[in-house]
C-alpha positions as a Markdown table, in Angstrom:
| # | Residue | x | y | z |
|---|---|---|---|---|
| 1 | Met | 7.2 | -29.9 | 4.6 |
| 2 | Asn | 9.3 | -32.6 | 2.9 |
| 3 | Lys | 8.6 | -31.1 | -0.5 |
| 4 | Ile | 9.6 | -27.6 | 0.7 |
| 5 | Leu | 12.9 | -29.0 | 2.1 |
| 6 | Lys | 13.6 | -30.8 | -1.2 |
| 7 | Asp | 12.9 | -27.6 | -3.1 |
| 8 | Lys | 15.3 | -25.7 | -0.8 |
| 9 | Leu | 18.0 | -28.3 | -1.3 |
| 10 | Arg | 17.5 | -28.3 | -5.0 |
| 11 | Gln | 17.8 | -24.5 | -5.1 |
| 12 | Asn | 20.9 | -24.5 | -3.0 |
| 13 | Lys | 22.4 | -27.2 | -5.2 |
| 14 | Glu | 21.6 | -25.1 | -8.3 |
| 15 | Ala | 23.1 | -22.0 | -6.7 |
| 16 | Trp | 26.4 | -23.7 | -5.9 |
| 17 | Lys | 26.4 | -25.2 | -9.4 |
| 18 | Asp | 25.9 | -21.7 | -10.9 |
| 19 | Leu | 28.6 | -20.2 | -8.7 |
| 20 | Phe | 31.1 | -22.9 | -9.7 |
| 21 | His | 30.2 | -22.4 | -13.3 |
| 22 | Ile | 30.7 | -18.6 | -13.0 |
| 23 | Ile | 34.1 | -19.1 | -11.3 |
| 24 | Thr | 35.3 | -21.6 | -14.0 |
| 25 | Arg | 34.0 | -19.4 | -16.8 |
| 26 | Glu | 35.7 | -16.3 | -15.4 |
| 27 | Leu | 39.0 | -18.2 | -14.9 |
| 28 | Tyr | 38.8 | -19.3 | -18.5 |
| 29 | Asn | 38.3 | -15.7 | -19.6 |
| 30 | Ile | 41.3 | -14.6 | -17.6 |
| 31 | Phe | 43.7 | -17.3 | -18.8 |
| 32 | Thr | 42.6 | -17.0 | -22.5 |
| 33 | Asp | 43.1 | -13.3 | -22.7 |
| 34 | Lys | 46.7 | -12.6 | -23.7 |
| 35 | Gly | 46.6 | -8.9 | -22.7 |
| 36 | Val | 45.3 | -9.7 | -19.2 |
| 37 | Leu | 47.9 | -12.5 | -18.8 |
| 38 | Ile | 50.6 | -10.0 | -19.6 |
| 39 | Ile | 49.2 | -7.5 | -17.1 |
| 40 | Phe | 48.6 | -10.1 | -14.4 |
| 41 | Phe | 51.7 | -12.3 | -14.7 |
| 42 | Val | 54.4 | -10.9 | -16.9 |
| 43 | Ala | 54.2 | -7.3 | -15.4 |
| 44 | Cys | 53.9 | -8.7 | -11.9 |
| 45 | Ile | 57.0 | -10.9 | -12.4 |
| 46 | Val | 59.2 | -8.6 | -14.3 |
| 47 | Tyr | 58.5 | -5.2 | -12.8 |
| 48 | Pro | 59.6 | -6.1 | -9.2 |
| 49 | Leu | 62.7 | -7.8 | -10.6 |
| 50 | Val | 63.6 | -4.7 | -12.6 |
| 51 | Cys | 63.0 | -2.3 | -9.6 |
| 52 | Gly | 65.0 | -4.6 | -7.3 |
| 53 | Leu | 68.0 | -4.9 | -9.7 |
| 54 | Ile | 68.1 | -1.2 | -10.3 |
| 55 | Tyr | 68.4 | -0.4 | -6.6 |
| 56 | Asn | 70.3 | -3.6 | -5.7 |
| 57 | Lys | 73.3 | -1.7 | -4.2 |
| 58 | Glu | 71.0 | -0.3 | -1.5 |
| 59 | Met | 73.3 | 2.7 | -0.8 |
| 60 | Met | 74.9 | 5.3 | -3.2 |
| 61 | Arg | 78.6 | 5.2 | -2.5 |
| 62 | Asp | 81.7 | 6.9 | -3.8 |
| 63 | Met | 79.9 | 9.9 | -5.2 |
| 64 | Pro | 82.5 | 12.0 | -7.1 |
| 65 | Ile | 83.4 | 15.4 | -5.7 |
| 66 | Ala | 85.9 | 18.1 | -6.2 |
| 67 | Val | 88.0 | 19.9 | -3.6 |
| 68 | Val | 89.7 | 23.3 | -3.5 |
| 69 | Asp | 92.4 | 23.4 | -0.8 |
| 70 | Leu | 93.5 | 27.0 | -0.5 |
| 71 | Ser | 95.1 | 26.2 | 2.9 |
| 72 | Asn | 97.4 | 23.4 | 1.6 |
| 73 | Ser | 98.3 | 22.5 | 5.2 |
| 74 | Ser | 98.7 | 19.3 | 7.2 |
| 75 | Ser | 95.3 | 20.0 | 8.8 |
| 76 | Ser | 93.5 | 20.5 | 5.5 |
| 77 | Arg | 95.2 | 17.4 | 4.0 |
| 78 | Lys | 94.1 | 15.4 | 7.0 |
| 79 | Tyr | 90.6 | 16.6 | 6.7 |
| 80 | Leu | 90.4 | 15.7 | 3.0 |
| 81 | Arg | 91.9 | 12.2 | 3.7 |
| 82 | Leu | 89.1 | 11.6 | 6.2 |
| 83 | Val | 86.5 | 12.8 | 3.8 |
| 84 | Asp | 87.8 | 10.6 | 1.1 |
| 85 | Ala | 87.8 | 7.6 | 3.5 |
| 86 | Thr | 84.1 | 7.9 | 4.0 |
| 87 | Pro | 82.0 | 5.5 | 2.0 |
| 88 | Glu | 79.7 | 8.2 | 0.7 |
| 89 | Val | 82.1 | 10.3 | -1.4 |
| 90 | Lys | 85.3 | 10.0 | -3.4 |
| 91 | Ile | 87.6 | 12.9 | -4.2 |
| 92 | Glu | 88.0 | 12.8 | -8.0 |
| 93 | Tyr | 89.4 | 16.2 | -8.7 |
| 94 | Arg | 91.6 | 18.6 | -6.8 |
| 95 | Cys | 91.2 | 22.1 | -8.3 |
| 96 | Ser | 93.2 | 25.3 | -7.9 |
| 97 | Ser | 90.1 | 27.6 | -7.8 |
| 98 | Leu | 86.4 | 27.5 | -7.0 |
| 99 | Glu | 85.6 | 28.5 | -10.6 |
| 100 | Glu | 87.4 | 25.4 | -12.0 |
| 101 | Ala | 85.4 | 23.2 | -9.6 |
| 102 | Lys | 82.1 | 24.9 | -10.6 |
| 103 | Gln | 82.8 | 24.1 | -14.2 |
| 104 | Leu | 83.2 | 20.4 | -13.3 |
| 105 | Gln | 79.9 | 20.5 | -11.4 |
| 106 | Lys | 78.1 | 22.1 | -14.3 |
| 107 | Lys | 79.3 | 19.3 | -16.5 |
| 108 | Ser | 78.0 | 16.8 | -13.9 |
| 109 | Lys | 81.5 | 15.3 | -13.5 |
| 110 | Val | 81.2 | 15.9 | -9.8 |
| 111 | His | 78.1 | 16.4 | -7.5 |
| 112 | Gly | 79.7 | 18.4 | -4.7 |
| 113 | Ile | 82.5 | 20.8 | -3.9 |
| 114 | Ile | 84.5 | 21.3 | -0.7 |
| 115 | Leu | 86.3 | 24.6 | -0.4 |
| 116 | Ile | 88.9 | 24.9 | 2.4 |
| 117 | Pro | 89.9 | 28.6 | 3.1 |
| 118 | Asn | 93.5 | 29.7 | 3.4 |
| 119 | Asn | 93.2 | 30.5 | 7.1 |
| 120 | Phe | 91.9 | 27.0 | 8.0 |
| 121 | Asn | 95.1 | 25.8 | 9.6 |
| 122 | Glu | 95.8 | 29.1 | 11.4 |
| 123 | Lys | 92.4 | 29.1 | 13.1 |
| 124 | Leu | 92.8 | 25.5 | 14.2 |
| 125 | Asn | 96.2 | 26.2 | 15.7 |
| 126 | Lys | 94.7 | 29.2 | 17.7 |
| 127 | Gly | 91.9 | 27.0 | 19.0 |
| 128 | Glu | 89.3 | 28.9 | 17.1 |
| 129 | Gln | 86.5 | 27.5 | 15.1 |
| 130 | Ala | 87.6 | 26.8 | 11.5 |
| 131 | Ser | 85.0 | 26.7 | 8.8 |
| 132 | Ile | 84.8 | 25.2 | 5.3 |
| 133 | Ser | 82.4 | 25.8 | 2.5 |
| 134 | Val | 80.4 | 22.9 | 1.0 |
| 135 | Tyr | 78.6 | 23.3 | -2.3 |
| 136 | Asn | 75.9 | 20.7 | -2.9 |
| 137 | Asp | 74.2 | 19.4 | -6.1 |
| 138 | Leu | 70.5 | 19.5 | -5.1 |
| 139 | Thr | 69.3 | 18.0 | -8.4 |
| 140 | Ser | 69.1 | 14.8 | -6.3 |
| 141 | Phe | 68.5 | 14.5 | -2.6 |
| 142 | Phe | 70.8 | 11.5 | -2.6 |
| 143 | Trp | 73.8 | 13.6 | -3.6 |
| 144 | Tyr | 73.0 | 16.1 | -0.9 |
| 145 | Arg | 72.6 | 13.4 | 1.6 |
| 146 | Asn | 76.0 | 11.8 | 0.8 |
| 147 | Met | 77.8 | 15.1 | 0.9 |
| 148 | Ala | 76.2 | 16.1 | 4.2 |
| 149 | Leu | 77.0 | 12.8 | 5.8 |
| 150 | Ala | 80.7 | 12.8 | 4.7 |
| 151 | Thr | 81.4 | 16.3 | 5.7 |
| 152 | Ser | 79.5 | 16.3 | 9.0 |
| 153 | Tyr | 81.1 | 13.0 | 10.1 |
| 154 | Thr | 84.6 | 14.3 | 9.3 |
| 155 | Ser | 84.0 | 17.6 | 11.0 |
| 156 | Gln | 82.9 | 15.8 | 14.2 |
| 157 | Thr | 86.0 | 13.5 | 14.0 |
| 158 | Met | 88.4 | 16.4 | 13.8 |
| 159 | Ser | 86.7 | 18.5 | 16.5 |
| 160 | Ala | 87.7 | 18.7 | 20.1 |
| 161 | Pro | 87.2 | 15.5 | 22.2 |
| 162 | Gln | 83.7 | 15.1 | 23.4 |
| 163 | Pro | 82.9 | 14.1 | 27.1 |
| 164 | Phe | 80.8 | 11.2 | 25.8 |
| 165 | Gln | 80.6 | 9.0 | 22.8 |
| 166 | Thr | 77.5 | 8.9 | 20.6 |
| 167 | Ile | 76.5 | 5.5 | 19.4 |
| 168 | Gln | 73.7 | 5.4 | 16.8 |
| 169 | His | 71.3 | 2.5 | 16.5 |
| 170 | Val | 69.2 | 2.4 | 13.3 |
| 171 | Leu | 65.7 | 1.3 | 14.1 |
| 172 | Tyr | 63.6 | -0.5 | 11.5 |
| 173 | Asn | 64.8 | 0.2 | 8.0 |
| 174 | Pro | 68.6 | -0.4 | 8.3 |
| 175 | Gly | 69.1 | -0.8 | 4.6 |
| 176 | Gly | 68.9 | 1.8 | 1.8 |
| 177 | Tyr | 66.5 | 3.0 | -0.8 |
| 178 | Pro | 65.1 | -0.4 | -1.9 |
| 179 | Ser | 64.3 | -1.4 | 1.7 |
| 180 | Phe | 62.3 | 1.8 | 2.0 |
| 181 | Ile | 60.5 | 2.0 | -1.4 |
| 182 | Leu | 60.1 | -1.6 | -2.7 |
| 183 | Pro | 57.6 | -2.9 | -0.1 |
| 184 | Ala | 55.3 | 0.0 | -0.9 |
| 185 | Val | 55.8 | -0.4 | -4.6 |
| 186 | Leu | 54.9 | -4.1 | -4.4 |
| 187 | Ile | 51.6 | -3.3 | -2.8 |
| 188 | Leu | 50.8 | -0.7 | -5.5 |
| 189 | Ile | 51.8 | -3.1 | -8.3 |
| 190 | Leu | 49.2 | -5.6 | -7.0 |
| 191 | Gln | 46.5 | -2.9 | -7.0 |
| 192 | Gln | 47.3 | -1.4 | -10.4 |
| 193 | Thr | 47.6 | -4.6 | -12.3 |
| 194 | Leu | 44.5 | -6.0 | -10.8 |
| 195 | Leu | 42.4 | -2.9 | -11.5 |
| 196 | Ile | 43.7 | -2.7 | -15.1 |
| 197 | Gly | 43.0 | -6.4 | -15.7 |
| 198 | Ile | 39.5 | -6.3 | -14.3 |
| 199 | Gly | 38.8 | -3.2 | -16.5 |
| 200 | Met | 40.2 | -4.9 | -19.6 |
| 201 | Leu | 38.0 | -8.0 | -19.1 |
| 202 | Ala | 34.9 | -5.9 | -18.5 |
| 203 | Gly | 35.6 | -3.9 | -21.6 |
| 204 | Thr | 36.1 | -7.0 | -23.6 |
| 205 | Ala | 32.8 | -8.5 | -22.4 |
| 206 | Ser | 31.1 | -5.3 | -23.6 |
| 207 | Glu | 32.9 | -5.3 | -27.0 |
| 208 | Arg | 32.0 | -8.9 | -27.8 |
| 209 | Asn | 28.2 | -8.3 | -27.3 |
| 210 | Lys | 26.4 | -6.0 | -29.7 |
| 211 | Leu | 24.2 | -4.8 | -26.9 |
| 212 | His | 27.4 | -4.0 | -24.8 |
| 213 | Thr | 26.2 | -6.1 | -21.9 |
| 214 | Leu | 28.5 | -6.8 | -19.1 |
| 215 | Ile | 26.9 | -10.1 | -18.0 |
| 216 | Pro | 27.0 | -13.0 | -20.6 |
| 217 | Arg | 23.7 | -14.4 | -21.9 |
| 218 | Asp | 24.1 | -17.6 | -19.9 |
| 219 | Ser | 21.5 | -19.4 | -17.8 |
| 220 | His | 24.0 | -19.9 | -15.0 |
| 221 | Tyr | 24.6 | -16.1 | -14.7 |
| 222 | Arg | 21.6 | -15.4 | -12.5 |
| 223 | Gly | 21.4 | -13.9 | -9.1 |
| 224 | Met | 23.5 | -10.7 | -8.6 |
| 225 | Leu | 25.2 | -12.0 | -5.4 |
| 226 | Arg | 26.5 | -15.2 | -7.1 |
| 227 | Ile | 27.7 | -13.2 | -10.1 |
| 228 | Ile | 29.7 | -10.8 | -8.0 |
| 229 | Phe | 31.0 | -13.5 | -5.7 |
| 230 | Gly | 31.9 | -15.7 | -8.7 |
| 231 | Arg | 33.8 | -13.1 | -10.5 |
| 232 | Gly | 35.5 | -11.8 | -7.4 |
| 233 | Leu | 36.6 | -15.3 | -6.3 |
| 234 | Ala | 38.0 | -16.0 | -9.8 |
| 235 | Phe | 40.2 | -12.9 | -9.5 |
| 236 | Phe | 41.1 | -13.8 | -5.9 |
| 237 | Ile | 42.2 | -17.3 | -6.9 |
| 238 | Thr | 44.3 | -16.0 | -9.8 |
| 239 | Tyr | 46.1 | -13.5 | -7.5 |
| 240 | Ile | 47.0 | -15.9 | -4.7 |
| 241 | Pro | 50.2 | -17.2 | -6.3 |
| 242 | Ile | 51.0 | -13.7 | -7.6 |
| 243 | Thr | 50.6 | -12.3 | -4.1 |
| 244 | Val | 52.9 | -15.0 | -2.6 |
| 245 | Tyr | 55.5 | -14.2 | -5.3 |
| 246 | Met | 55.3 | -10.4 | -4.8 |
| 247 | Leu | 55.1 | -10.2 | -1.0 |
| 248 | Val | 57.0 | -13.3 | 0.1 |
| 249 | Ile | 59.5 | -14.4 | -2.5 |
| 250 | Ile | 60.6 | -10.9 | -3.8 |
| 251 | Pro | 61.6 | -9.7 | -0.3 |
| 252 | Lys | 63.6 | -12.8 | 0.2 |
| 253 | Leu | 65.2 | -12.5 | -3.2 |
| 254 | Phe | 66.4 | -8.9 | -2.6 |
| 255 | Asn | 67.1 | -9.3 | 1.2 |
| 256 | Leu | 64.4 | -6.7 | 2.1 |
| 257 | Pro | 63.4 | -6.5 | 5.8 |
| 258 | Gln | 61.4 | -9.6 | 6.7 |
| 259 | Leu | 60.5 | -9.2 | 10.4 |
| 260 | Ala | 56.8 | -10.3 | 10.1 |
| 261 | Pro | 55.9 | -13.1 | 12.6 |
| 262 | Asn | 55.2 | -15.5 | 9.8 |
| 263 | Val | 54.2 | -15.8 | 6.1 |
| 264 | Phe | 50.6 | -16.7 | 7.0 |
| 265 | Ser | 50.0 | -13.5 | 9.0 |
| 266 | Val | 51.2 | -11.5 | 6.0 |
| 267 | Leu | 48.9 | -13.3 | 3.6 |
| 268 | Trp | 46.0 | -13.0 | 6.1 |
| 269 | Phe | 46.6 | -9.3 | 6.3 |
| 270 | Val | 46.5 | -8.8 | 2.6 |
| 271 | Thr | 43.4 | -10.9 | 2.1 |
| 272 | Pro | 40.9 | -8.1 | 2.6 |
| 273 | Tyr | 43.2 | -5.8 | 0.6 |
| 274 | Leu | 42.8 | -8.1 | -2.5 |
| 275 | Leu | 39.1 | -8.3 | -2.0 |
| 276 | Ala | 38.7 | -4.6 | -1.6 |
| 277 | Val | 40.8 | -4.0 | -4.8 |
| 278 | Ile | 38.8 | -6.6 | -6.7 |
| 279 | Phe | 35.4 | -5.2 | -5.7 |
| 280 | Leu | 36.6 | -1.6 | -6.4 |
| 281 | Gly | 37.8 | -2.7 | -9.8 |
| 282 | Met | 34.4 | -4.4 | -10.5 |
| 283 | Ser | 32.5 | -1.3 | -9.4 |
| 284 | Ile | 34.5 | 1.0 | -11.8 |
| 285 | Ser | 34.6 | -1.6 | -14.7 |
| 286 | Val | 30.9 | -1.2 | -15.5 |
| 287 | Phe | 31.7 | 2.2 | -17.1 |
| 288 | Phe | 34.3 | 0.8 | -19.6 |
| 289 | Gln | 32.8 | 0.1 | -23.0 |
| 290 | Asn | 36.1 | -1.3 | -24.5 |
| 291 | Arg | 39.2 | -2.9 | -23.1 |
| 292 | Glu | 41.6 | 0.0 | -23.8 |
| 293 | Asn | 39.7 | 2.5 | -21.5 |
| 294 | Ser | 41.0 | 1.0 | -18.3 |
| 295 | Ile | 44.7 | 1.4 | -19.1 |
| 296 | Pro | 44.9 | 5.2 | -19.5 |
| 297 | Phe | 42.4 | 5.7 | -16.6 |
| 298 | Tyr | 44.4 | 3.7 | -14.1 |
| 299 | Leu | 47.7 | 5.1 | -15.3 |
| 300 | Phe | 46.3 | 8.6 | -14.7 |
| 301 | Met | 45.2 | 7.5 | -11.2 |
| 302 | Ser | 48.6 | 5.9 | -10.3 |
| 303 | Leu | 50.2 | 9.2 | -9.3 |
| 304 | Pro | 47.3 | 10.2 | -6.9 |
| 305 | Phe | 47.5 | 6.7 | -5.4 |
| 306 | Ile | 51.3 | 7.1 | -4.8 |
| 307 | Phe | 50.9 | 10.6 | -3.3 |
| 308 | Leu | 48.1 | 9.6 | -1.0 |
| 309 | Ser | 49.8 | 6.4 | 0.2 |
| 310 | Gly | 52.5 | 8.3 | 2.2 |
| 311 | Met | 55.4 | 7.2 | 0.1 |
| 312 | Ser | 56.5 | 10.6 | -1.1 |
| 313 | Trp | 55.1 | 12.7 | 1.8 |
| 314 | Pro | 54.1 | 11.5 | 5.3 |
| 315 | Arg | 50.3 | 11.2 | 5.6 |
| 316 | Glu | 50.6 | 12.8 | 9.0 |
| 317 | Ala | 51.7 | 16.0 | 7.4 |
| 318 | Met | 48.9 | 16.0 | 4.8 |
| 319 | Pro | 45.9 | 18.3 | 5.2 |
| 320 | Lys | 43.3 | 16.5 | 7.3 |
| 321 | Phe | 40.8 | 16.2 | 4.4 |
| 322 | Trp | 43.3 | 14.4 | 2.1 |
| 323 | Glu | 44.6 | 12.3 | 5.0 |
| 324 | Met | 41.0 | 11.0 | 5.6 |
| 325 | Phe | 40.3 | 10.8 | 1.8 |
| 326 | Ser | 43.4 | 8.5 | 1.4 |
| 327 | His | 41.7 | 5.8 | 3.4 |
| 328 | Ile | 39.2 | 5.1 | 0.7 |
| 329 | Ile | 42.1 | 3.8 | -1.5 |
| 330 | Pro | 42.9 | 0.2 | -0.5 |
| 331 | Ser | 46.6 | 0.5 | -1.0 |
| 332 | Thr | 46.9 | 3.3 | 1.6 |
| 333 | Asp | 46.3 | 1.1 | 4.7 |
| 334 | Ala | 47.7 | -2.0 | 3.0 |
| 335 | Ile | 51.1 | -0.2 | 2.6 |
| 336 | Gln | 51.1 | 1.1 | 6.1 |
| 337 | Gly | 50.3 | -2.3 | 7.6 |
| 338 | Tyr | 52.6 | -4.3 | 5.3 |
| 339 | Ile | 55.6 | -2.1 | 6.0 |
| 340 | Arg | 55.0 | -2.2 | 9.8 |
| 341 | Met | 54.8 | -6.0 | 9.6 |
| 342 | Met | 57.8 | -6.5 | 7.4 |
| 343 | Thr | 60.1 | -3.7 | 8.6 |
| 344 | Met | 59.1 | -3.3 | 12.3 |
| 345 | Gly | 58.0 | -6.9 | 13.1 |
| 346 | Ala | 54.4 | -5.9 | 14.0 |
| 347 | Asp | 52.0 | -8.7 | 14.6 |
| 348 | Met | 48.3 | -8.8 | 13.6 |
| 349 | Lys | 47.2 | -7.1 | 16.8 |
| 350 | Gln | 49.4 | -4.1 | 16.1 |
| 351 | Val | 48.1 | -3.7 | 12.5 |
| 352 | Ser | 44.5 | -4.5 | 13.5 |
| 353 | Leu | 43.3 | -1.0 | 12.7 |
| 354 | Glu | 44.6 | -1.2 | 9.1 |
| 355 | His | 43.3 | -4.8 | 8.8 |
| 356 | Phe | 39.8 | -3.8 | 10.0 |
| 357 | Thr | 39.8 | -0.8 | 7.7 |
| 358 | Leu | 40.6 | -3.1 | 4.7 |
| 359 | Trp | 37.7 | -5.4 | 5.6 |
| 360 | Ile | 35.4 | -2.4 | 5.8 |
| 361 | Leu | 36.6 | -1.3 | 2.4 |
| 362 | Ala | 36.0 | -4.8 | 1.0 |
| 363 | Gly | 32.4 | -4.7 | 2.3 |
| 364 | Val | 31.7 | -1.2 | 1.1 |
| 365 | Tyr | 33.1 | -1.9 | -2.4 |
| 366 | Phe | 31.1 | -5.1 | -2.6 |
| 367 | Ile | 27.9 | -3.2 | -1.9 |
| 368 | Ile | 28.9 | -0.6 | -4.5 |
| 369 | Ala | 29.7 | -3.3 | -7.0 |
| 370 | Phe | 26.3 | -4.8 | -6.4 |
| 371 | Ile | 24.6 | -1.4 | -7.0 |
| 372 | Thr | 26.7 | -0.6 | -10.2 |
| 373 | Tyr | 26.2 | -4.1 | -11.7 |
| 374 | Ser | 22.4 | -3.8 | -11.1 |
| 375 | Trp | 22.4 | -0.4 | -12.7 |
| 376 | Arg | 24.4 | -1.7 | -15.7 |
| 377 | Ile | 22.1 | -4.7 | -16.2 |
| 378 | Lys | 19.0 | -2.5 | -16.1 |
| 379 | Arg | 20.6 | -0.1 | -18.6 |
| 380 | Asp | 21.6 | -2.9 | -21.0 |
| 381 | Val | 18.1 | -4.4 | -20.9 |
| 382 | Lys | 16.6 | -1.1 | -22.0 |
């Protein structure tokens, strides 16, 4: 009995020693591969900064427009003064005809036209409803938005007094485009860089061995569970500081919404997300025979990941099949949960469904990684 216990203790000690060796070996591979370091650290540091600086103004203001005032009356001049006073647009050109204004818009010197008809003042004096014509540049929804806001606000201001005053309270995302898009982009950057880096390292391991084996010929690399755990933990440890930088420091740096209960709840929420991405990357990486294969593959997949995440089109409006299919991608539920925590102040209970889904994905992809690694080893032996 004593001998059996000693054997068990010795085996456990060897297993932990093997696991520690695998983790340190994989960390060494990560930090000695210049290409992977660029993907993991340089891209993750620079890309959020570039995106944040590009959209740093939050709102598009003083969009240039042209006006054609055929009325030339005190009422039309008042209307145009109010339009020009809005933060959304700025009257850059006053044209004598609509054709002249259209030429300016064709040359992209203006992104909208306001045409005031000659009977504008006459209808207002009679108490009738006066109308204006607004021509929008729809090559960008932002230009359309600014024009619509400026003209609708001015029209409401000049209309007859209302029996009550409307006060708008903006819920959740009170900022502009960065507050809407950057939180989702940060989650996607974590996913894409991690998947590409895992694929590059797996391809490099195959290239360096003439038999194209994924697992090194090392006495410590034994036991499929410790191999997968060891590699997975090495990537997880590497991405802890990157995750803190991306999801905690960047939002503070660019004044993004930060309504989450605390930093630790955010990091606890993304823990299964990182594990799910790591095991997904390991599951796919067995098919890469060289380090370049992962880059075009994941670049090609980046657009489907964006479309299915709900960034460009609400997931609720997707066909049921694609809405359900989107949940197999870790970034989908991670984006939804992270935005709800940071923008709406949701706590862990309120994002428990997304959190639980990510843990399920981590478990499923761990099993798939176990199966694909076992298949790859059997194939390499043959």
